[in-house]
Coordinates of C-alpha atoms and ligand atoms in Angstrom, one line a residue:
R37 CA 48.5 166.7 209.3
V38 CA 44.2 167.2 207.9
Y39 CA 43.0 165.4 206.0
L40 CA 40.1 166.8 203.0
P41 CA 36.7 165.1 202.1
I42 CA 37.6 163.1 198.7
F43 CA 35.1 165.2 196.9
F44 CA 37.0 168.4 197.6
I45 CA 40.0 167.1 196.9
M46 CA 38.8 165.6 193.9
G47 CA 37.6 168.9 193.0
F48 CA 41.5 170.3 193.5
I49 CA 42.4 168.1 191.1
E50 CA 40.1 168.9 188.5
E51 CA 40.3 172.7 188.8
I52 CA 44.1 171.9 188.3
Q53 CA 43.8 169.8 185.3
R54 CA 41.6 171.9 183.6
R55 CA 43.9 175.4 183.5
R56 CA 46.1 176.3 180.9
T57 CA 48.8 178.8 181.6
F58 CA 50.8 180.4 178.4
G59 CA 52.0 182.9 177.0
I60 CA 52.3 184.5 173.3
V61 CA 55.7 185.8 172.3
S62 CA 56.5 187.1 168.7
H63 CA 58.7 189.9 167.5
P64 CA 56.4 193.1 167.4
D65 CA 54.1 193.6 165.1
A66 CA 53.7 189.8 164.2
G67 CA 50.5 190.3 165.9
K68 CA 51.0 189.2 169.1
T69 CA 47.9 191.8 169.7
T70 CA 45.6 190.6 167.7
L71 CA 45.5 186.7 167.7
T72 CA 44.9 187.6 171.8
E73 CA 41.7 189.8 170.8
K74 CA 40.3 187.1 168.8
L75 CA 41.4 184.3 171.4
L76 CA 39.7 185.9 174.3
L77 CA 36.3 186.4 171.4
F78 CA 36.1 183.0 171.2
G79 CA 36.2 182.6 175.0
G80 CA 33.4 185.4 175.2
A81 CA 36.1 188.1 177.5
I82 CA 35.8 190.6 175.5
Q83 CA 32.5 191.1 172.8
E84 CA 34.2 193.4 170.3
A85 CA 37.4 193.3 168.3
G86 CA 39.4 196.4 169.3
A87 CA 39.1 195.6 173.3
V88 CA 42.5 195.1 173.7
K89 CA 44.8 196.9 174.0
S90 CA 48.3 197.3 172.6
N91 CA 51.5 197.4 175.1
K92 CA 53.5 198.7 172.6
I93 CA 55.4 201.7 172.7
K94 CA 54.9 203.5 169.4
K95 CA 57.9 204.1 167.4
G96 CA 59.6 207.2 168.1
A97 CA 58.1 208.1 171.7
T98 CA 61.5 206.7 173.6
S99 CA 61.7 209.8 174.9
D100 CA 57.9 211.1 175.6
F101 CA 56.9 209.8 178.9
M102 CA 53.5 210.2 179.0
E103 CA 54.2 207.3 176.5
I104 CA 56.2 205.2 179.0
E105 CA 53.2 205.6 182.1
R106 CA 50.6 204.8 179.3
Q107 CA 52.5 201.5 178.6
R108 CA 52.9 200.9 182.1
G109 CA 49.4 201.5 182.8
I110 CA 48.1 199.2 180.1
S111 CA 50.7 196.2 180.5
V112 CA 49.2 196.0 183.9
A113 CA 45.8 195.6 182.5
T114 CA 47.0 193.0 180.2
S115 CA 49.3 191.4 182.3
V116 CA 47.5 188.1 183.2
L117 CA 44.5 187.9 180.7
A118 CA 41.8 185.1 182.1
F119 CA 39.3 183.4 179.9
E120 CA 36.9 180.2 179.9
Y121 CA 36.6 178.0 176.3
E122 CA 35.0 174.8 176.8
G123 CA 35.0 174.4 180.6
I124 CA 39.0 175.1 180.0
K125 CA 40.4 177.8 182.0
I126 CA 43.0 179.5 180.0
N127 CA 45.5 182.3 181.7
I128 CA 47.9 184.5 179.0
L129 CA 50.2 186.2 180.1
D130 CA 51.4 189.0 178.3
T131 CA 54.9 189.4 177.1
P132 CA 56.2 192.8 176.2
G133 CA 57.4 192.6 172.7
H134 CA 59.8 196.3 172.5
K135 CA 63.1 194.8 173.2
D136 CA 63.8 197.0 175.5
F137 CA 61.6 194.8 177.8
A138 CA 63.1 191.6 176.9
E139 CA 64.1 191.2 180.3
D140 CA 60.8 191.3 182.2
T141 CA 59.5 188.6 178.9
F142 CA 62.1 186.0 180.0
R143 CA 61.1 186.4 183.9
T144 CA 57.1 185.9 182.5
L145 CA 58.3 182.6 180.8
T146 CA 59.0 181.4 184.3
A147 CA 55.7 181.2 184.8
V148 CA 54.6 179.6 181.9
D149 CA 53.6 175.9 180.7
S150 CA 53.6 176.5 177.3
V151 CA 54.1 179.5 174.5
I152 CA 52.9 180.4 171.5
V153 CA 54.3 181.9 168.9
V154 CA 53.9 184.6 166.2
I155 CA 55.1 184.7 162.9
D156 CA 55.1 187.4 160.3
V157 CA 54.6 185.4 156.9
A158 CA 56.4 188.2 155.4
K159 CA 58.8 189.1 158.0
G160 CA 59.4 185.3 159.0
V161 CA 61.3 184.3 161.9
E162 CA 62.9 188.6 163.2
E163 CA 65.2 188.6 166.1
Q164 CA 63.1 189.2 169.2
T165 CA 61.9 185.5 168.5
E166 CA 64.9 184.4 168.1
K167 CA 65.8 185.0 171.4
L168 CA 62.9 184.2 173.3
V169 CA 62.6 181.0 171.6
K170 CA 66.2 180.3 172.2
V171 CA 64.5 180.9 176.2
C172 CA 61.9 178.5 175.5
R173 CA 63.9 175.9 174.7
M174 CA 66.1 175.9 177.0
R175 CA 63.7 175.5 179.8
Q176 CA 62.1 172.8 177.0
I177 CA 58.9 174.6 177.2
P178 CA 56.2 173.1 174.5
I179 CA 55.3 175.6 171.6
I180 CA 53.1 175.8 169.6
V181 CA 54.0 178.5 166.1
F182 CA 51.3 180.5 164.8
I183 CA 52.1 181.4 161.0
N184 CA 50.0 184.7 160.2
K185 CA 49.0 187.1 158.5
M186 CA 47.8 184.8 155.7
D187 CA 46.2 187.3 153.9
R188 CA 49.2 189.1 152.5
E189 CA 51.9 188.1 150.1
G190 CA 54.9 186.2 151.6
K191 CA 57.4 183.8 151.8
D192 CA 56.2 180.6 150.1
A193 CA 55.2 177.9 153.4
F194 CA 58.0 175.6 152.9
D195 CA 60.9 177.7 152.4
L196 CA 59.2 179.5 156.0
L197 CA 59.1 176.0 157.9
D198 CA 62.7 175.4 156.9
E199 CA 63.7 178.7 158.3
I200 CA 61.6 178.4 161.5
E201 CA 63.7 174.8 161.6
Q202 CA 66.9 176.3 161.0
K203 CA 66.9 180.2 162.5
L204 CA 64.9 178.8 166.0
G205 CA 66.2 174.6 165.9
L206 CA 63.0 173.2 166.2
T207 CA 61.3 170.1 165.0
I208 CA 58.4 171.1 163.7
T209 CA 55.3 169.6 162.1
P210 CA 52.5 171.4 160.5
L211 CA 49.0 170.7 161.8
S212 CA 47.4 172.6 159.1
F213 CA 48.6 173.9 155.5
P214 CA 47.6 177.3 153.3
I215 CA 46.3 176.5 150.5
G216 CA 47.2 179.9 148.2
M217 CA 48.7 182.8 149.6
G218 CA 48.2 186.6 149.9
Y219 CA 45.5 187.8 147.1
D220 CA 45.1 183.6 145.8
F221 CA 44.6 182.9 149.0
K222 CA 41.8 180.2 149.8
G223 CA 41.8 178.9 152.7
I224 CA 43.9 176.0 155.0
Y225 CA 44.2 172.4 155.1
N226 CA 43.0 171.6 158.6
I227 CA 45.9 168.4 158.8
W228 CA 44.8 167.8 162.1
E229 CA 41.1 167.9 161.7
K230 CA 41.1 167.0 158.5
N231 CA 38.8 169.2 156.9
V232 CA 39.2 172.4 154.5
N233 CA 38.6 176.5 156.2
L234 CA 37.2 178.0 153.4
F235 CA 38.8 182.0 154.4
T236 CA 36.2 184.8 153.3
G237 CA 38.5 187.4 154.0
D238 CA 35.9 189.2 156.3
S239 CA 37.0 189.9 159.4
R240 CA 33.6 190.4 161.3
K241 CA 32.6 186.8 160.8
D242 CA 33.3 184.8 163.7
I243 CA 33.9 181.2 162.4
E244 CA 34.6 180.2 158.6
E245 CA 32.9 178.1 156.6
T246 CA 34.3 174.6 157.0
V247 CA 34.2 171.3 155.1
E248 CA 34.7 168.6 156.2
I249 CA 37.5 166.4 153.2
S250 CA 37.4 162.9 154.7
D251 CA 39.5 161.7 151.7
L252 CA 41.7 164.1 149.9
K253 CA 41.6 162.7 146.6
S254 CA 37.9 162.6 146.5
E255 CA 36.7 165.6 143.5
Q256 CA 35.0 167.4 146.6
L257 CA 38.1 169.4 147.3
N258 CA 38.4 170.5 143.5
T259 CA 35.4 171.8 143.5
I260 CA 35.3 173.3 146.5
V261 CA 39.1 175.2 146.1
G262 CA 39.5 174.5 141.8
N263 CA 41.4 172.1 140.0
T264 CA 44.8 174.1 140.4
A265 CA 44.5 174.7 143.9
A266 CA 43.6 171.6 144.6
E267 CA 46.5 170.1 142.9
T268 CA 49.1 172.1 144.3
L269 CA 47.3 171.2 147.6
R270 CA 47.5 167.1 147.1
E271 CA 51.3 167.3 146.1
E272 CA 52.3 170.0 149.1
L273 CA 50.7 167.8 151.8
E274 CA 52.3 164.5 150.5
L275 CA 55.8 166.5 150.7
V276 CA 54.3 167.6 154.3
E277 CA 53.9 163.7 154.6
G278 CA 57.7 163.0 153.8
I279 CA 59.7 165.8 155.1
Y280 CA 57.9 166.5 158.5
P281 CA 57.5 163.8 161.7
K282 CA 54.2 162.9 162.5
F283 CA 52.7 165.0 165.2
N284 CA 52.9 163.0 168.8
K285 CA 52.0 164.3 171.8
E286 CA 54.2 163.6 174.7
Q287 CA 57.7 165.5 172.0
Y288 CA 55.8 168.7 171.7
L289 CA 55.4 168.0 175.5
N290 CA 58.8 167.5 175.9
G291 CA 59.6 170.6 173.7
E292 CA 61.4 168.1 171.3
L293 CA 58.4 169.1 168.4
Q294 CA 56.2 171.7 167.2
P295 CA 53.7 172.1 165.8
V296 CA 52.6 174.6 163.3
F297 CA 49.6 176.6 162.2
F298 CA 48.9 178.9 159.4
G299 CA 46.0 181.8 159.7
S300 CA 45.2 185.4 159.3
A301 CA 44.3 186.9 162.9
L302 CA 43.3 190.1 162.2
N303 CA 40.6 188.1 160.0
N304 CA 40.4 185.6 162.5
F305 CA 41.2 182.6 160.5
G306 CA 42.6 179.4 161.4
V307 CA 42.5 180.7 165.1
R308 CA 40.0 178.3 166.0
E309 CA 41.6 176.1 165.1
L310 CA 44.9 176.9 167.3
L311 CA 42.4 176.8 169.6
D312 CA 41.1 174.2 169.7
C313 CA 44.4 172.2 169.0
F314 CA 45.9 174.5 172.4
V315 CA 43.4 173.0 175.0
S316 CA 43.5 169.1 173.7
I317 CA 47.2 169.2 173.4
A318 CA 48.9 172.3 175.7
P319 CA 50.1 171.5 179.1
P320 CA 47.5 172.0 182.2
P321 CA 50.3 173.3 185.5
K322 CA 53.8 171.3 185.7
P323 CA 55.7 170.7 189.5
K324 CA 58.2 172.3 189.5
Q325 CA 61.9 172.7 190.9
S326 CA 62.9 173.8 193.7
E327 CA 66.4 174.4 195.4
E328 CA 65.1 172.6 198.1
R329 CA 62.9 169.7 196.5
L330 CA 59.8 169.0 193.0
V331 CA 57.2 170.5 194.5
K332 CA 53.8 169.2 192.3
P333 CA 50.7 170.8 191.8
E334 CA 48.4 168.6 193.4
E335 CA 50.5 168.9 196.8
E336 CA 47.5 170.1 199.5
K337 CA 49.6 172.9 200.7
F338 CA 50.6 176.3 198.8
T339 CA 53.4 177.6 197.2
G340 CA 53.9 180.4 195.1
F341 CA 57.1 182.7 193.9
V342 CA 57.2 186.8 192.0
F343 CA 57.0 186.8 188.6
K344 CA 56.6 190.0 187.8
I345 CA 56.5 193.1 190.2
H346 CA 54.6 196.6 189.1
A347 CA 54.5 199.2 190.5
N348 CA 51.1 201.7 191.6
M349 CA 50.2 203.9 188.5
D350 CA 49.0 206.5 191.3
P351 CA 52.3 208.4 192.2
N352 CA 50.5 208.7 195.8
H353 CA 50.4 205.3 196.5
R354 CA 53.7 203.8 196.6
D355 CA 52.1 200.5 196.5
R356 CA 53.3 197.7 194.1
L357 CA 51.0 194.6 192.6
A358 CA 53.6 191.3 193.1
F359 CA 52.3 189.0 190.3
I360 CA 52.1 185.8 192.0
K361 CA 52.0 182.0 190.2
I362 CA 50.4 179.5 192.3
V363 CA 52.6 176.5 191.7
S364 CA 50.3 174.1 194.3
G365 CA 47.7 174.2 197.0
E366 CA 45.2 176.5 197.2
F367 CA 46.2 180.3 197.5
K368 CA 43.5 182.0 199.9
R369 CA 42.8 185.1 200.7
N370 CA 43.5 186.3 204.3
V371 CA 45.2 183.7 205.1
P372 CA 49.0 184.3 206.9
Y373 CA 51.3 182.7 203.9
L374 CA 55.6 182.5 204.9
H375 CA 57.9 184.9 203.0
V376 CA 60.5 182.6 203.1
R377 CA 63.2 185.5 202.5
H378 CA 62.1 187.7 204.9
N379 CA 61.4 184.8 207.0
K380 CA 58.0 186.2 207.5
K381 CA 54.2 185.8 207.4
L382 CA 52.3 187.8 205.5
K383 CA 48.5 188.1 204.7
F384 CA 46.5 189.1 202.4
S385 CA 43.4 191.0 201.9
S386 CA 43.0 191.3 198.8
P387 CA 44.1 189.4 196.4
N388 CA 43.6 190.5 192.5
A389 CA 42.5 187.9 189.7
F390 CA 42.1 188.6 186.4
F391 CA 39.2 188.1 184.0
A392 CA 40.2 189.4 180.4
E393 CA 41.3 193.4 181.0
K394 CA 39.1 192.8 184.8
K395 CA 40.9 193.3 187.9
Q396 CA 38.7 190.9 190.7
I397 CA 39.0 190.2 194.5
V398 CA 39.2 186.1 195.1
D399 CA 38.7 183.9 197.5
I400 CA 40.8 180.9 196.1
S401 CA 42.8 180.4 193.3
Y402 CA 44.5 177.2 192.2
P403 CA 48.1 176.1 190.6
G404 CA 48.2 177.4 187.4
D405 CA 46.6 180.7 188.4
I406 CA 48.0 184.6 189.1
V407 CA 47.2 186.4 191.8
G408 CA 48.3 190.2 192.0
L409 CA 49.4 191.4 195.8
H410 CA 49.1 194.3 197.1
D411 CA 52.5 195.0 198.5
T412 CA 54.3 197.8 199.8
G413 CA 57.9 197.1 199.4
N414 CA 58.6 193.2 200.7
F415 CA 58.5 191.5 197.7
K416 CA 61.5 191.2 194.9
I417 CA 61.4 188.6 191.7
G418 CA 62.1 185.5 192.4
D419 CA 60.6 185.2 196.5
T420 CA 58.3 182.0 197.5
L421 CA 55.7 181.9 199.9
T422 CA 54.9 178.8 201.2
E423 CA 52.0 177.4 204.2
G424 CA 55.1 177.6 206.0
E425 CA 57.9 175.1 204.5
I426 CA 61.4 176.1 203.5
I427 CA 61.1 176.7 200.2
N428 CA 63.4 178.3 197.5
Y429 CA 62.1 178.0 193.6
K430 CA 65.1 178.3 191.3
G431 CA 64.7 180.1 187.4
I432 CA 64.9 183.6 187.3
P433 CA 68.1 184.1 186.3
S434 CA 69.2 187.8 185.7
F435 CA 70.7 187.8 182.0
S436 CA 74.1 190.5 181.3
P437 CA 72.5 193.8 180.6
E438 CA 73.6 195.4 177.3
H439 CA 74.2 198.8 178.1
F440 CA 76.1 200.5 181.4
R441 CA 75.8 204.1 183.0
Y442 CA 77.2 205.3 186.4
I443 CA 74.6 206.5 188.2
N444 CA 75.5 209.8 190.4
N445 CA 73.0 211.2 192.6
A446 CA 72.4 214.8 191.3
D447 CA 70.4 215.9 194.7
P448 CA 72.8 215.3 197.9
L449 CA 69.4 216.0 200.4
K450 CA 67.6 212.9 198.6
A451 CA 70.8 210.4 199.0
K452 CA 68.0 208.6 201.5
Q453 CA 65.2 208.6 198.7
L454 CA 67.9 207.8 196.1
Y455 CA 69.2 204.8 197.4
K456 CA 65.3 203.6 198.0
G457 CA 64.2 204.4 194.8
I458 CA 67.0 202.1 193.2
D459 CA 66.7 199.9 195.7
Q460 CA 63.0 199.5 194.6
L461 CA 63.5 199.8 191.3
M462 CA 65.9 197.2 190.9
D463 CA 63.6 195.3 193.3
E464 CA 61.0 195.2 190.4
G465 CA 63.0 193.9 187.9
V466 CA 63.7 197.2 185.8
A467 CA 67.7 197.2 185.7
Q468 CA 70.1 196.0 187.5
L469 CA 72.3 197.5 189.6
F470 CA 76.3 196.3 190.0
T471 CA 78.6 198.4 193.0
L472 CA 82.1 197.9 191.5
D473 CA 84.5 196.6 194.4
L474 CA 87.4 199.1 193.7
N475 CA 85.5 202.4 194.9
G476 CA 82.0 201.6 195.4
R477 CA 80.3 203.3 193.0
K478 CA 76.7 202.4 191.3
V479 CA 76.5 200.8 187.6
I480 CA 73.4 200.7 186.2
G481 CA 72.6 197.6 183.7
T482 CA 69.7 197.8 181.1
V483 CA 68.9 195.7 178.2
G484 CA 67.7 198.9 176.4
A485 CA 68.1 202.0 176.8
L486 CA 64.8 203.6 176.9
Q487 CA 65.1 202.2 180.8
Y488 CA 67.4 205.1 181.8
E489 CA 64.7 207.2 181.5
V490 CA 62.3 205.4 182.7
I491 CA 64.2 205.2 186.0
Q492 CA 65.2 209.3 186.1
Y493 CA 61.9 209.9 185.7
R494 CA 60.2 207.3 188.4
L495 CA 63.0 208.7 190.9
E496 CA 61.9 211.5 190.5
H497 CA 58.2 211.1 190.2
E498 CA 58.1 208.5 192.7
Y499 CA 60.8 209.1 195.4
G500 CA 61.7 212.9 194.7
A501 CA 65.2 212.2 193.7
K502 CA 67.4 213.8 190.8
C503 CA 70.4 211.1 189.5
T504 CA 72.4 211.6 186.6
Y505 CA 74.0 209.2 184.2
E506 CA 77.7 208.8 182.9
N507 CA 78.7 206.4 179.9
L508 CA 81.0 202.9 181.6
N509 CA 82.0 201.1 178.6
V510 CA 81.6 197.7 180.0
H511 CA 80.7 195.3 176.7
K512 CA 78.7 192.2 179.1
A513 CA 78.5 191.8 182.6
C514 CA 79.8 188.5 183.5
W515 CA 79.2 186.1 187.0
V516 CA 82.1 184.6 188.0
E517 CA 82.5 181.2 188.9
T518 CA 85.5 178.7 190.2
K519 CA 85.7 176.2 192.0
D520 CA 88.6 176.9 194.1
K521 CA 88.4 180.5 195.7
K522 CA 91.8 180.0 197.1
S523 CA 93.7 179.6 194.2
A524 CA 96.3 181.0 192.9
E525 CA 94.7 182.0 189.6
F526 CA 91.8 183.3 191.1
L527 CA 93.6 185.8 193.4
E528 CA 95.6 186.7 190.2
F529 CA 92.5 187.4 188.4
K530 CA 91.1 188.9 191.0
R531 CA 94.3 191.7 191.4
V532 CA 94.7 191.8 188.1
K533 CA 91.4 192.4 187.0
Q534 CA 90.5 194.7 190.0
R535 CA 89.0 197.3 188.2
F536 CA 86.4 195.8 186.3
L537 CA 85.0 193.2 189.0
A538 CA 81.6 194.4 190.8
K539 CA 78.8 193.0 193.1
D540 CA 75.6 192.3 191.7
K541 CA 72.4 193.0 194.3
Q542 CA 73.0 189.5 195.2
G543 CA 76.7 189.8 196.4
Q544 CA 77.2 187.3 193.6
M545 CA 81.2 188.6 191.8
V546 CA 80.6 189.9 188.4
F547 CA 83.6 190.2 186.0
L548 CA 83.0 194.2 183.7
A549 CA 84.4 193.1 180.4
D550 CA 84.8 196.2 178.2
S551 CA 85.1 194.3 175.0
H552 CA 84.5 190.6 173.3
F553 CA 88.0 190.8 173.2
S554 CA 89.3 191.5 176.8
L555 CA 86.6 188.4 177.1
Q556 CA 88.1 186.5 175.5
M557 CA 91.7 186.8 176.3
T558 CA 90.3 187.0 180.4
Q559 CA 88.8 183.9 179.6
Q560 CA 92.1 182.4 178.3
K561 CA 93.9 183.5 180.0
Y562 CA 92.2 181.9 183.3
P563 CA 91.0 178.6 182.1
S564 CA 90.2 177.6 185.8
I565 CA 87.5 180.1 186.1
T566 CA 84.2 179.9 184.4
F567 CA 82.6 183.8 182.7
H568 CA 78.1 183.2 182.5
L569 CA 75.9 185.5 180.6
T570 CA 73.0 184.5 183.4
S571 CA 73.3 185.0 187.3
E572 CA 72.3 181.3 187.4
F573 CA 74.1 178.3 186.5
Ligands
LIG550 P1 52.1 193.0 167.9 O1 50.6 193.1 169.3 O2 53.3 191.4 168.1 O3 53.1 193.6 167.8 O4 51.5 193.2 166.4 P2 49.5 193.9 166.3 O5 48.6 192.4 166.9 O6 49.7 194.9 167.3 O7 49.5 194.0 165.0 C1 50.4 194.3 164.1 C2 49.7 195.4 162.9 O8 49.0 193.8 162.0 C3 48.8 195.5 162.9 O9 48.4 196.4 162.2 C4 47.3 194.8 162.8 O10 46.1 194.8 162.7 C5 48.1 193.8 161.9 N1 47.8 192.6 162.1 C6 47.6 191.3 162.9 N2 47.3 190.3 162.2 C7 47.4 190.4 160.6 C8 46.9 189.9 160.1 O11 46.5 188.4 159.9 N3 46.9 190.6 158.7 C9 47.3 191.1 158.4 N4 46.7 191.5 156.9 N5 47.8 192.4 158.9 C10 47.5 191.4 160.6 P3 48.6 197.6 163.0 O12 48.3 198.5 161.3 O13 50.1 198.4 162.8 O14 47.5 198.7 163.5 P4 46.1 198.8 163.7 O15 46.2 200.1 163.7 O16 45.7 197.7 162.9 O17 45.5 198.4 165.0

């Protein structure tokens, strides 16, 4: 065991403590891209608005392959946006808002230490937000809520806060409160810092006017926002104090309490308050559970896991970029690390780190950081890298897909290419592959219909293989769990339901239920078997 000099260890610990790795989640159009951009502006990582490209797929672009390619390009560029703010190194992990890529977002959530949820004040809690917050809650990820577009007419603040509590199941505490809204929007009272920010509606301005209000009862408030607004604000703040729990950092960090901010990302309003609070309360990298043990970031030895794989944009180079979240120790360039699943040492001569929208080769990275490694097909999502210890990080489950189709080979001479292509695309996490027990036929399961076109297009352009699809009526894929594989009940289940049984890519047994009803009936008939909608349980 090599003992490192104390000054070195000090530096290492500080590097960990100053990192904040988080994701912004929202329903498309709530303002995620706009907010990201404003955060980068504060960090000085970009100079002008409009620099961050939206990775959303424009409406009606479902069969436009150029659009898919363009989107892939952008999503490499915006996978990780890193910047520094007041000595804190912030890593924003991009999460696609488009529902067809929800699985990608779920996986990215395994690599974040906290999230900011953006909600559109007029639209309130939308479907994607609900799904994503559910995953965050399952993982006890600390959440800050940002209610955006306050410059527009929207829902009443209290109604919206109610909706957030009910639909998202959160326990919230407003740390800022709007003064008026839309046309009458005057500004924000910052409960966290006890001051009033006046809204000017001038998006070119970087920092709005801030007036310290030490006492809410003071006449000063009336002078600034007018009598009516001042009175309303006092009443509302009294209500806030009466209804909502006081902010408590410990509870926030445990995922039990969620602070709420109001603002307008487009007008750069309320963003600095959000960022200042974020850097002071959001958690640095946390310990992570592996199958073997809990691994702490301060541990000297490097460990990390792959949470995302991105194919190269250049079809002539079929290498890919595997995104690794560093959990412990330091990741160094040209040092051999153990690829645990393959039991093979690999070293990386050009690990990429991310800075705003640029990639650059780095010699050393710390826990909380993301490095992009060039990969020729060694990695799949969930793989662990270590300095030699056998560690397997848990917690990148597959969710039941929503769509299922048979995939057929359309060019008998290219069977090998087809299977290689399917294999690699599945490792990238584009979709899930199931093989039917009965006849070995292959079924592709996806979250959105768009993926079928992506797969077909990429198989042809990257692997030279052709495929066709055939519809298959499946409602949900359920991972099957039984305590006793030899029980009469389980054997009967296997015999009766043989037609609906398949293996996933890991060889786990899956029941492809053709309707909600049949799933219920099966569950009733075989009570000793549990049917899970995720691959890890
Ligand atoms: P997303 O990444 O969550 O999908 O949302 P994005 O930031 O792209 O924002 C969606 C739309 O909402 C954009 O308008 C953006 O300008 C607008 N927006 C974001 N924040 C605010 C805000 O605080 N107030 C108001 N009024 N609008 C806001 P767009 O017309 O769809 O796009 P663009 O043509 O402006 O780029």
